[in-house]
Short mmCIF file of N, CA and C in Angstrom, two decimals:
data_model
loop_
_atom_site.label_atom_id
_atom_site.label_comp_id
_atom_site.label_asym_id
_atom_site.label_seq_id
_atom_site.Cartn_x
_atom_site.Cartn_y
_atom_site.Cartn_z
N MET A 151 13.14 -22.57 -4.34
CA MET A 151 12.27 -21.99 -3.34
C MET A 151 10.85 -21.97 -3.90
N LYS A 152 9.95 -22.57 -3.19
CA LYS A 152 8.55 -22.61 -3.61
C LYS A 152 7.82 -21.41 -3.00
N SER A 153 6.96 -20.82 -3.80
CA SER A 153 6.18 -19.68 -3.34
C SER A 153 4.71 -19.96 -3.59
N THR A 154 3.87 -19.39 -2.74
CA THR A 154 2.43 -19.51 -2.92
C THR A 154 1.89 -18.16 -3.34
N LYS A 155 1.28 -18.12 -4.52
CA LYS A 155 0.72 -16.89 -5.07
C LYS A 155 -0.66 -16.66 -4.47
N LEU A 156 -0.91 -15.44 -4.03
CA LEU A 156 -2.22 -15.02 -3.53
C LEU A 156 -2.86 -14.11 -4.58
N PRO A 157 -4.16 -13.80 -4.45
CA PRO A 157 -4.79 -12.91 -5.44
C PRO A 157 -4.13 -11.53 -5.46
N PRO A 158 -3.95 -10.95 -6.67
CA PRO A 158 -3.36 -9.60 -6.76
C PRO A 158 -4.29 -8.57 -6.15
N LEU A 159 -3.73 -7.42 -5.83
CA LEU A 159 -4.54 -6.33 -5.27
C LEU A 159 -4.06 -4.99 -5.79
N VAL A 160 -4.99 -4.04 -5.78
CA VAL A 160 -4.69 -2.65 -6.16
C VAL A 160 -4.95 -1.81 -4.92
N THR A 161 -3.98 -0.99 -4.54
CA THR A 161 -4.09 -0.18 -3.33
C THR A 161 -4.97 1.04 -3.54
N GLU A 162 -5.33 1.66 -2.45
CA GLU A 162 -5.91 2.99 -2.49
C GLU A 162 -4.77 3.96 -2.81
N THR A 163 -5.03 5.24 -2.89
CA THR A 163 -4.00 6.23 -3.18
C THR A 163 -3.03 6.34 -2.01
N LEU A 164 -1.73 6.28 -2.33
CA LEU A 164 -0.65 6.31 -1.34
C LEU A 164 0.34 7.41 -1.68
N GLU A 165 1.09 7.85 -0.66
CA GLU A 165 2.14 8.86 -0.89
C GLU A 165 3.49 8.18 -1.04
N VAL A 166 4.20 8.53 -2.10
CA VAL A 166 5.53 7.98 -2.36
C VAL A 166 6.55 8.69 -1.49
N LYS A 167 7.41 7.91 -0.86
CA LYS A 167 8.54 8.46 -0.11
C LYS A 167 9.79 8.46 -1.00
N TRP A 168 9.99 7.36 -1.73
CA TRP A 168 11.18 7.19 -2.56
C TRP A 168 10.87 6.22 -3.68
N SER A 169 11.52 6.36 -4.81
CA SER A 169 11.34 5.37 -5.88
C SER A 169 12.61 5.19 -6.69
N ASN A 170 12.74 4.00 -7.23
CA ASN A 170 13.75 3.68 -8.23
C ASN A 170 12.98 3.13 -9.43
N LEU A 171 12.25 4.01 -10.08
CA LEU A 171 11.45 3.61 -11.24
C LEU A 171 12.04 4.13 -12.54
N LEU A 172 12.84 5.19 -12.44
CA LEU A 172 13.45 5.78 -13.63
C LEU A 172 14.53 4.85 -14.19
N LYS A 173 15.23 4.18 -13.30
CA LYS A 173 16.22 3.18 -13.69
C LYS A 173 16.31 2.16 -12.55
N PRO A 174 16.73 0.94 -12.86
CA PRO A 174 16.79 -0.10 -11.82
C PRO A 174 17.78 0.25 -10.72
N ASP A 175 17.46 -0.21 -9.52
CA ASP A 175 18.33 -0.08 -8.36
C ASP A 175 19.36 -1.21 -8.44
N THR A 176 20.62 -0.85 -8.59
CA THR A 176 21.69 -1.84 -8.68
C THR A 176 22.62 -1.75 -7.48
N ASN A 177 22.10 -1.25 -6.38
CA ASN A 177 22.89 -1.05 -5.17
C ASN A 177 23.60 -2.32 -4.71
N PHE A 178 22.99 -3.48 -4.93
CA PHE A 178 23.59 -4.74 -4.50
C PHE A 178 24.09 -5.56 -5.69
N GLY A 179 24.41 -4.88 -6.79
CA GLY A 179 24.96 -5.53 -7.96
C GLY A 179 23.94 -5.70 -9.07
N GLU A 180 24.45 -5.94 -10.27
CA GLU A 180 23.60 -6.09 -11.45
C GLU A 180 22.64 -7.27 -11.35
N ASN A 181 23.08 -8.36 -10.71
CA ASN A 181 22.23 -9.55 -10.60
C ASN A 181 21.02 -9.33 -9.69
N SER A 182 21.08 -8.34 -8.83
CA SER A 182 19.95 -8.07 -7.94
C SER A 182 19.18 -6.82 -8.37
N ALA A 183 19.42 -6.36 -9.59
CA ALA A 183 18.76 -5.14 -10.08
C ALA A 183 17.24 -5.28 -10.00
N ASN A 184 16.59 -4.20 -9.55
CA ASN A 184 15.13 -4.19 -9.46
C ASN A 184 14.63 -2.76 -9.46
N HIS A 185 13.38 -2.59 -9.88
CA HIS A 185 12.69 -1.32 -9.69
C HIS A 185 11.99 -1.43 -8.36
N ASN A 186 11.88 -0.33 -7.64
CA ASN A 186 11.17 -0.37 -6.36
C ASN A 186 10.56 0.98 -6.05
N ILE A 187 9.60 0.93 -5.15
CA ILE A 187 8.93 2.14 -4.70
C ILE A 187 8.64 1.98 -3.21
N THR A 188 8.95 3.02 -2.44
CA THR A 188 8.70 3.03 -1.01
C THR A 188 7.58 4.02 -0.75
N VAL A 189 6.54 3.56 -0.05
CA VAL A 189 5.39 4.41 0.25
C VAL A 189 5.18 4.49 1.75
N ILE A 190 4.49 5.54 2.16
CA ILE A 190 4.13 5.72 3.57
C ILE A 190 2.94 4.81 3.87
N VAL A 191 3.05 4.06 4.97
CA VAL A 191 1.96 3.18 5.37
C VAL A 191 0.95 4.02 6.15
N ASP A 192 -0.17 4.36 5.50
CA ASP A 192 -1.24 5.11 6.18
C ASP A 192 -2.18 4.11 6.86
N LYS A 193 -3.24 4.60 7.50
CA LYS A 193 -4.16 3.72 8.22
C LYS A 193 -4.77 2.65 7.32
N ASN A 194 -5.25 3.07 6.15
CA ASN A 194 -5.88 2.12 5.23
C ASN A 194 -4.91 1.03 4.77
N LEU A 195 -3.72 1.42 4.35
CA LEU A 195 -2.74 0.43 3.91
C LEU A 195 -2.33 -0.46 5.08
N GLY A 196 -2.20 0.12 6.27
CA GLY A 196 -1.88 -0.67 7.46
C GLY A 196 -2.90 -1.76 7.70
N LYS A 197 -4.19 -1.42 7.55
CA LYS A 197 -5.26 -2.41 7.73
C LYS A 197 -5.21 -3.49 6.66
N VAL A 198 -4.99 -3.08 5.41
CA VAL A 198 -4.91 -4.04 4.31
C VAL A 198 -3.76 -5.02 4.54
N LEU A 199 -2.60 -4.49 4.93
CA LEU A 199 -1.43 -5.35 5.17
C LEU A 199 -1.66 -6.29 6.34
N ALA A 200 -2.25 -5.77 7.43
CA ALA A 200 -2.52 -6.62 8.60
C ALA A 200 -3.50 -7.73 8.25
N ASP A 201 -4.53 -7.39 7.48
CA ASP A 201 -5.52 -8.39 7.07
C ASP A 201 -4.89 -9.44 6.15
N LEU A 202 -4.08 -8.99 5.23
CA LEU A 202 -3.40 -9.90 4.31
C LEU A 202 -2.46 -10.84 5.05
N LEU A 203 -1.74 -10.30 6.02
CA LEU A 203 -0.83 -11.11 6.83
C LEU A 203 -1.61 -12.18 7.60
N LYS A 204 -2.71 -11.78 8.19
CA LYS A 204 -3.54 -12.71 8.97
C LYS A 204 -4.11 -13.81 8.06
N ARG A 205 -4.69 -13.42 6.92
CA ARG A 205 -5.30 -14.39 6.00
C ARG A 205 -4.27 -15.33 5.39
N SER A 206 -3.06 -14.85 5.17
CA SER A 206 -2.03 -15.67 4.51
C SER A 206 -1.39 -16.67 5.46
N GLY A 207 -1.40 -16.35 6.76
CA GLY A 207 -0.73 -17.22 7.72
C GLY A 207 0.78 -17.01 7.76
N ALA A 208 1.29 -16.03 7.01
CA ALA A 208 2.73 -15.73 7.02
C ALA A 208 3.09 -15.09 8.35
N LYS A 209 4.38 -15.14 8.69
CA LYS A 209 4.79 -14.58 9.98
C LYS A 209 5.21 -13.11 9.92
N LYS A 210 5.53 -12.61 8.72
CA LYS A 210 5.90 -11.19 8.59
C LYS A 210 5.74 -10.75 7.15
N ILE A 211 5.72 -9.42 6.95
CA ILE A 211 5.68 -8.84 5.60
C ILE A 211 7.06 -8.25 5.32
N ASN A 212 7.64 -8.65 4.22
CA ASN A 212 8.95 -8.15 3.82
C ASN A 212 8.86 -6.71 3.31
N GLY A 213 9.90 -5.92 3.59
CA GLY A 213 9.97 -4.56 3.08
C GLY A 213 9.42 -3.49 4.00
N VAL A 214 8.90 -3.87 5.17
CA VAL A 214 8.33 -2.90 6.10
C VAL A 214 9.44 -2.33 6.98
N SER A 215 9.45 -1.02 7.16
CA SER A 215 10.43 -0.37 8.03
C SER A 215 9.77 0.79 8.75
N GLU A 216 10.45 1.30 9.74
CA GLU A 216 9.94 2.46 10.48
C GLU A 216 11.10 3.39 10.75
N LYS A 217 10.87 4.69 10.54
CA LYS A 217 11.89 5.69 10.80
C LYS A 217 11.22 6.91 11.41
N GLU A 218 11.70 7.31 12.56
CA GLU A 218 11.18 8.48 13.27
C GLU A 218 9.67 8.43 13.44
N GLY A 219 9.16 7.23 13.77
CA GLY A 219 7.74 7.05 14.04
C GLY A 219 6.85 6.93 12.82
N VAL A 220 7.43 6.95 11.63
CA VAL A 220 6.65 6.81 10.40
C VAL A 220 6.96 5.43 9.80
N LYS A 221 5.91 4.71 9.43
CA LYS A 221 6.06 3.38 8.87
C LYS A 221 6.07 3.47 7.34
N TYR A 222 6.97 2.70 6.73
CA TYR A 222 7.12 2.65 5.28
C TYR A 222 7.09 1.20 4.82
N VAL A 223 6.77 1.00 3.55
CA VAL A 223 6.91 -0.33 2.95
C VAL A 223 7.45 -0.16 1.54
N LYS A 224 8.40 -1.05 1.18
CA LYS A 224 9.02 -1.02 -0.14
C LYS A 224 8.52 -2.21 -0.94
N PHE A 225 8.09 -1.93 -2.17
CA PHE A 225 7.65 -2.97 -3.09
C PHE A 225 8.63 -3.01 -4.25
N LYS A 226 9.04 -4.23 -4.65
CA LYS A 226 10.05 -4.39 -5.69
C LYS A 226 9.52 -5.17 -6.88
N SER A 227 10.21 -5.01 -8.01
CA SER A 227 9.88 -5.74 -9.23
C SER A 227 11.14 -5.96 -10.06
N LYS A 228 11.29 -7.16 -10.59
CA LYS A 228 12.36 -7.43 -11.55
C LYS A 228 11.85 -7.33 -12.98
N ASN A 229 10.53 -7.12 -13.11
CA ASN A 229 9.95 -6.92 -14.45
C ASN A 229 10.45 -5.60 -15.02
N HIS A 230 10.67 -5.57 -16.28
CA HIS A 230 11.00 -4.35 -17.04
C HIS A 230 12.40 -3.79 -16.77
N ILE A 231 13.28 -4.52 -16.07
CA ILE A 231 14.62 -3.95 -15.85
C ILE A 231 15.39 -3.84 -17.16
N ASP A 232 15.01 -4.66 -18.15
CA ASP A 232 15.65 -4.57 -19.46
C ASP A 232 15.24 -3.31 -20.22
N LYS A 233 14.11 -2.71 -19.84
CA LYS A 233 13.62 -1.49 -20.50
C LYS A 233 14.07 -0.24 -19.75
N ILE A 234 14.87 -0.41 -18.72
CA ILE A 234 15.38 0.64 -17.85
C ILE A 234 14.27 1.28 -17.03
N LYS A 235 13.36 2.02 -17.66
CA LYS A 235 12.31 2.73 -16.92
C LYS A 235 11.12 1.81 -16.66
N PHE A 236 10.57 1.85 -15.42
CA PHE A 236 9.39 1.05 -15.09
C PHE A 236 8.17 1.75 -15.69
N PRO A 237 7.35 1.04 -16.47
CA PRO A 237 6.20 1.70 -17.10
C PRO A 237 5.12 2.08 -16.08
N CYS A 238 4.62 3.29 -16.19
CA CYS A 238 3.56 3.79 -15.31
C CYS A 238 2.38 4.24 -16.15
N VAL A 239 1.24 4.38 -15.51
CA VAL A 239 0.06 4.93 -16.18
C VAL A 239 -0.39 6.16 -15.43
N ASP A 240 -1.14 7.02 -16.12
CA ASP A 240 -1.65 8.24 -15.49
C ASP A 240 -2.98 7.97 -14.81
N ALA A 241 -3.63 9.00 -14.31
CA ALA A 241 -4.89 8.86 -13.58
C ALA A 241 -6.01 8.29 -14.45
N LEU A 242 -5.88 8.43 -15.78
CA LEU A 242 -6.88 7.87 -16.70
C LEU A 242 -6.51 6.46 -17.16
N ALA A 243 -5.49 5.88 -16.52
CA ALA A 243 -4.99 4.53 -16.83
C ALA A 243 -4.39 4.44 -18.23
N LYS A 244 -3.82 5.56 -18.71
CA LYS A 244 -3.14 5.58 -20.01
C LYS A 244 -1.64 5.62 -19.76
N GLU A 245 -0.89 4.87 -20.59
CA GLU A 245 0.56 4.84 -20.43
C GLU A 245 1.15 6.24 -20.50
N THR A 246 2.18 6.46 -19.69
CA THR A 246 2.87 7.75 -19.66
C THR A 246 4.37 7.49 -19.60
N ASP A 247 5.17 8.45 -20.05
CA ASP A 247 6.62 8.32 -19.96
C ASP A 247 7.14 8.89 -18.64
N VAL A 248 6.24 9.35 -17.79
CA VAL A 248 6.58 9.92 -16.49
C VAL A 248 6.60 8.79 -15.45
N VAL A 249 7.47 8.90 -14.47
CA VAL A 249 7.48 7.94 -13.36
C VAL A 249 7.21 8.68 -12.05
N ALA A 250 6.83 7.94 -11.03
CA ALA A 250 6.52 8.53 -9.73
C ALA A 250 7.80 8.80 -8.94
N PHE A 251 7.80 9.92 -8.24
CA PHE A 251 8.90 10.30 -7.35
C PHE A 251 8.33 10.66 -5.98
N GLY A 252 9.21 10.97 -5.04
CA GLY A 252 8.81 11.32 -3.68
C GLY A 252 7.78 12.43 -3.65
N GLY A 253 6.75 12.24 -2.83
CA GLY A 253 5.69 13.23 -2.69
C GLY A 253 4.52 13.02 -3.64
N ASP A 254 4.72 12.21 -4.70
CA ASP A 254 3.63 11.93 -5.62
C ASP A 254 2.59 11.03 -4.96
N LYS A 255 1.38 11.07 -5.46
CA LYS A 255 0.29 10.19 -5.00
C LYS A 255 0.08 9.13 -6.07
N VAL A 256 0.08 7.86 -5.63
CA VAL A 256 -0.02 6.74 -6.57
C VAL A 256 -0.96 5.66 -6.05
N ARG A 257 -1.39 4.83 -6.97
CA ARG A 257 -2.03 3.56 -6.65
C ARG A 257 -1.11 2.49 -7.19
N LEU A 258 -1.00 1.38 -6.47
CA LEU A 258 -0.08 0.32 -6.86
C LEU A 258 -0.81 -0.97 -7.11
N LYS A 259 -0.38 -1.69 -8.12
CA LYS A 259 -0.88 -3.04 -8.39
C LYS A 259 0.18 -3.98 -7.82
N LEU A 260 -0.23 -4.83 -6.87
CA LEU A 260 0.71 -5.68 -6.14
C LEU A 260 0.34 -7.15 -6.28
N GLN A 261 1.36 -8.00 -6.29
CA GLN A 261 1.16 -9.44 -6.31
C GLN A 261 1.74 -10.04 -5.03
N PRO A 262 0.88 -10.42 -4.07
CA PRO A 262 1.36 -11.02 -2.83
C PRO A 262 1.81 -12.47 -3.06
N MET A 263 2.92 -12.84 -2.43
CA MET A 263 3.45 -14.21 -2.51
C MET A 263 3.97 -14.61 -1.13
N ILE A 264 3.63 -15.81 -0.71
CA ILE A 264 4.19 -16.36 0.53
C ILE A 264 5.45 -17.12 0.15
N LEU A 265 6.57 -16.74 0.74
CA LEU A 265 7.85 -17.39 0.45
C LEU A 265 8.05 -18.55 1.42
N SER A 266 8.25 -19.74 0.87
CA SER A 266 8.36 -20.93 1.72
C SER A 266 9.67 -20.97 2.52
N ARG A 267 10.70 -20.27 2.08
CA ARG A 267 11.99 -20.32 2.77
C ARG A 267 11.90 -19.87 4.22
N ASP A 268 11.01 -18.89 4.49
CA ASP A 268 10.89 -18.39 5.86
C ASP A 268 9.45 -18.05 6.23
N ASN A 269 8.50 -18.50 5.41
CA ASN A 269 7.08 -18.23 5.64
C ASN A 269 6.80 -16.73 5.80
N SER A 270 7.45 -15.94 4.94
CA SER A 270 7.22 -14.49 4.95
C SER A 270 6.38 -14.12 3.74
N LEU A 271 5.82 -12.92 3.78
CA LEU A 271 4.96 -12.44 2.71
C LEU A 271 5.65 -11.29 1.97
N SER A 272 5.84 -11.45 0.67
CA SER A 272 6.38 -10.39 -0.17
C SER A 272 5.28 -9.91 -1.09
N LEU A 273 5.22 -8.61 -1.31
CA LEU A 273 4.26 -8.03 -2.24
C LEU A 273 5.06 -7.42 -3.38
N TYR A 274 4.96 -8.03 -4.55
CA TYR A 274 5.75 -7.60 -5.70
C TYR A 274 5.00 -6.53 -6.49
N LEU A 275 5.76 -5.56 -6.96
CA LEU A 275 5.22 -4.43 -7.72
C LEU A 275 4.93 -4.86 -9.16
N ASN A 276 3.66 -4.75 -9.56
CA ASN A 276 3.26 -5.09 -10.93
C ASN A 276 2.76 -3.90 -11.72
N GLY A 277 2.50 -2.77 -11.07
CA GLY A 277 2.02 -1.60 -11.79
C GLY A 277 1.97 -0.37 -10.90
N VAL A 278 2.11 0.80 -11.53
CA VAL A 278 2.05 2.09 -10.83
C VAL A 278 1.12 3.01 -11.61
N GLN A 279 0.13 3.53 -10.91
CA GLN A 279 -0.75 4.54 -11.49
C GLN A 279 -0.50 5.85 -10.77
N ILE A 280 -0.07 6.86 -11.50
CA ILE A 280 0.22 8.16 -10.91
C ILE A 280 -1.08 8.96 -10.85
N ILE A 281 -1.52 9.25 -9.64
CA ILE A 281 -2.77 9.98 -9.44
C ILE A 281 -2.51 11.48 -9.39
N GLU A 282 -1.43 11.86 -8.73
CA GLU A 282 -1.12 13.29 -8.57
C GLU A 282 0.39 13.46 -8.49
N LYS A 283 0.94 14.38 -9.29
CA LYS A 283 2.37 14.67 -9.24
C LYS A 283 2.63 15.73 -8.18
N ASN A 284 3.69 15.53 -7.43
CA ASN A 284 4.11 16.51 -6.45
C ASN A 284 4.56 17.76 -7.18
N ASN A 285 4.05 18.90 -6.82
CA ASN A 285 4.36 20.14 -7.52
C ASN A 285 5.65 20.75 -6.98
N THR A 286 6.78 20.07 -7.23
CA THR A 286 8.06 20.62 -6.79
C THR A 286 8.70 21.49 -7.85
N GLY A 287 8.18 21.43 -9.06
CA GLY A 287 8.81 22.14 -10.15
C GLY A 287 8.39 23.58 -10.31
N GLY A 288 7.37 24.04 -9.58
CA GLY A 288 6.86 25.38 -9.83
C GLY A 288 6.46 25.47 -11.29
N SER A 289 6.59 26.61 -11.89
CA SER A 289 6.26 26.70 -13.31
C SER A 289 7.51 26.70 -14.16
N SER A 290 8.67 26.76 -13.52
CA SER A 290 9.91 26.88 -14.29
C SER A 290 10.54 25.54 -14.60
N GLY A 291 10.16 24.47 -13.92
CA GLY A 291 10.72 23.16 -14.20
C GLY A 291 12.09 22.95 -13.59
N ASN A 292 12.57 23.88 -12.77
CA ASN A 292 13.89 23.72 -12.17
C ASN A 292 13.83 23.38 -10.69
N GLY A 293 12.64 23.13 -10.16
CA GLY A 293 12.51 22.77 -8.75
C GLY A 293 12.16 23.93 -7.85
N PHE A 294 12.08 25.14 -8.39
CA PHE A 294 11.78 26.31 -7.57
C PHE A 294 10.54 27.02 -8.08
N ALA A 295 9.75 27.53 -7.15
CA ALA A 295 8.63 28.39 -7.50
C ALA A 295 9.10 29.84 -7.34
N PRO A 296 8.52 30.76 -8.07
CA PRO A 296 8.94 32.16 -7.95
C PRO A 296 8.69 32.71 -6.54
N VAL A 297 9.58 33.60 -6.08
CA VAL A 297 9.43 34.26 -4.78
C VAL A 297 9.27 35.75 -5.06
N GLU A 298 8.10 36.27 -4.74
CA GLU A 298 7.80 37.67 -5.00
C GLU A 298 8.69 38.58 -4.15
N GLY A 299 9.26 39.59 -4.78
CA GLY A 299 10.08 40.56 -4.07
C GLY A 299 11.54 40.14 -3.94
N GLY A 300 11.90 38.99 -4.48
CA GLY A 300 13.28 38.51 -4.38
C GLY A 300 14.15 39.04 -5.51
N PHE A 301 15.41 38.62 -5.51
CA PHE A 301 16.38 39.02 -6.52
C PHE A 301 15.91 38.57 -7.89
N VAL A 302 16.06 39.44 -8.90
CA VAL A 302 15.70 39.11 -10.27
C VAL A 302 16.92 39.41 -11.14
N SER A 303 17.38 38.39 -11.83
CA SER A 303 18.54 38.52 -12.70
C SER A 303 18.15 39.08 -14.06
N THR A 304 19.10 39.74 -14.71
CA THR A 304 18.86 40.20 -16.07
C THR A 304 19.46 39.22 -17.07
N PHE A 305 20.14 38.20 -16.57
CA PHE A 305 20.75 37.18 -17.42
C PHE A 305 19.66 36.34 -18.07
N VAL A 306 19.79 36.15 -19.39
CA VAL A 306 18.80 35.35 -20.13
C VAL A 306 19.53 34.30 -20.92
N ILE A 307 19.09 33.06 -20.80
CA ILE A 307 19.66 31.98 -21.59
C ILE A 307 18.98 32.00 -22.95
N LYS A 308 19.79 32.11 -24.00
CA LYS A 308 19.23 32.16 -25.35
C LYS A 308 19.07 30.75 -25.88
N ASP A 309 17.99 30.53 -26.56
CA ASP A 309 17.72 29.25 -27.19
C ASP A 309 18.64 29.13 -28.40
N ALA A 310 19.33 28.01 -28.54
CA ALA A 310 20.27 27.81 -29.64
C ALA A 310 19.60 27.90 -31.00
N ALA A 311 18.34 27.52 -31.07
CA ALA A 311 17.62 27.54 -32.35
C ALA A 311 17.32 28.96 -32.80
N THR A 312 17.23 29.90 -31.86
CA THR A 312 16.88 31.27 -32.23
C THR A 312 18.06 32.22 -32.18
N THR A 313 19.22 31.77 -31.72
CA THR A 313 20.40 32.61 -31.63
C THR A 313 21.02 32.79 -33.01
N GLU A 314 21.28 34.02 -33.36
CA GLU A 314 21.94 34.30 -34.62
C GLU A 314 23.43 34.10 -34.44
N THR A 315 24.10 33.49 -35.44
CA THR A 315 25.53 33.30 -35.37
C THR A 315 26.19 34.04 -36.52
N GLU A 316 27.42 34.52 -36.24
CA GLU A 316 28.17 35.19 -37.29
C GLU A 316 28.83 34.14 -38.16
N GLU A 317 28.93 34.46 -39.44
CA GLU A 317 29.60 33.54 -40.34
C GLU A 317 31.10 33.70 -40.15
N VAL A 318 31.80 32.58 -40.04
CA VAL A 318 33.25 32.60 -39.88
C VAL A 318 33.89 32.28 -41.23
N THR A 319 34.86 33.13 -41.61
CA THR A 319 35.56 32.91 -42.87
C THR A 319 36.99 32.50 -42.58
N ASP A 320 37.71 32.08 -43.61
CA ASP A 320 39.11 31.67 -43.44
C ASP A 320 39.97 32.82 -42.91
N ASP A 321 39.59 34.08 -43.24
CA ASP A 321 40.36 35.25 -42.79
C ASP A 321 40.26 35.41 -41.27
N ASP A 322 39.16 34.87 -40.66
CA ASP A 322 38.96 35.02 -39.22
C ASP A 322 39.76 34.01 -38.40
N ILE A 323 40.24 32.96 -39.06
CA ILE A 323 40.96 31.90 -38.34
C ILE A 323 42.45 32.25 -38.30
N PRO A 324 43.07 32.29 -37.11
CA PRO A 324 44.45 32.76 -36.98
C PRO A 324 45.52 31.76 -37.44
N PHE A 325 45.22 30.60 -37.84
CA PHE A 325 46.26 29.65 -38.25
C PHE A 325 46.03 29.10 -39.62
#
């Protein structure tokens, strides 16, 4: 299959709906493993995609879907599947061990290609810059923010490093 490479592009800031960046998506088997990210198509991205489609002469853009009146587009990459996690950079363009998840704001580096098999346009994922992390963790890191006036437990999880342990002797063992 012959493909025509177009100039790469970097998007404006987009909102992530879903991602498989922490580990490859193997939903269709190991041979089709890929990292992918689905973003909401806002007005700006819609214009960029429409312009790209027109300039390329392709008949459609792969990965576009619509659900409940909201348009989405999924970008995929087979790069880095051997490293498990897709490498991302932070807002200062420095490598980070964090990946983008739903609700995060990102910029994407994409490589458009016209596929000769059906004259369609695919935009391959070449990079992710995390601009803003979705604050779902609150301050506790468990996905919840504190609720004032709610139930408060007295249960405390002790850190294993600071917990004192009793010494066990042979006399303490029943066998």
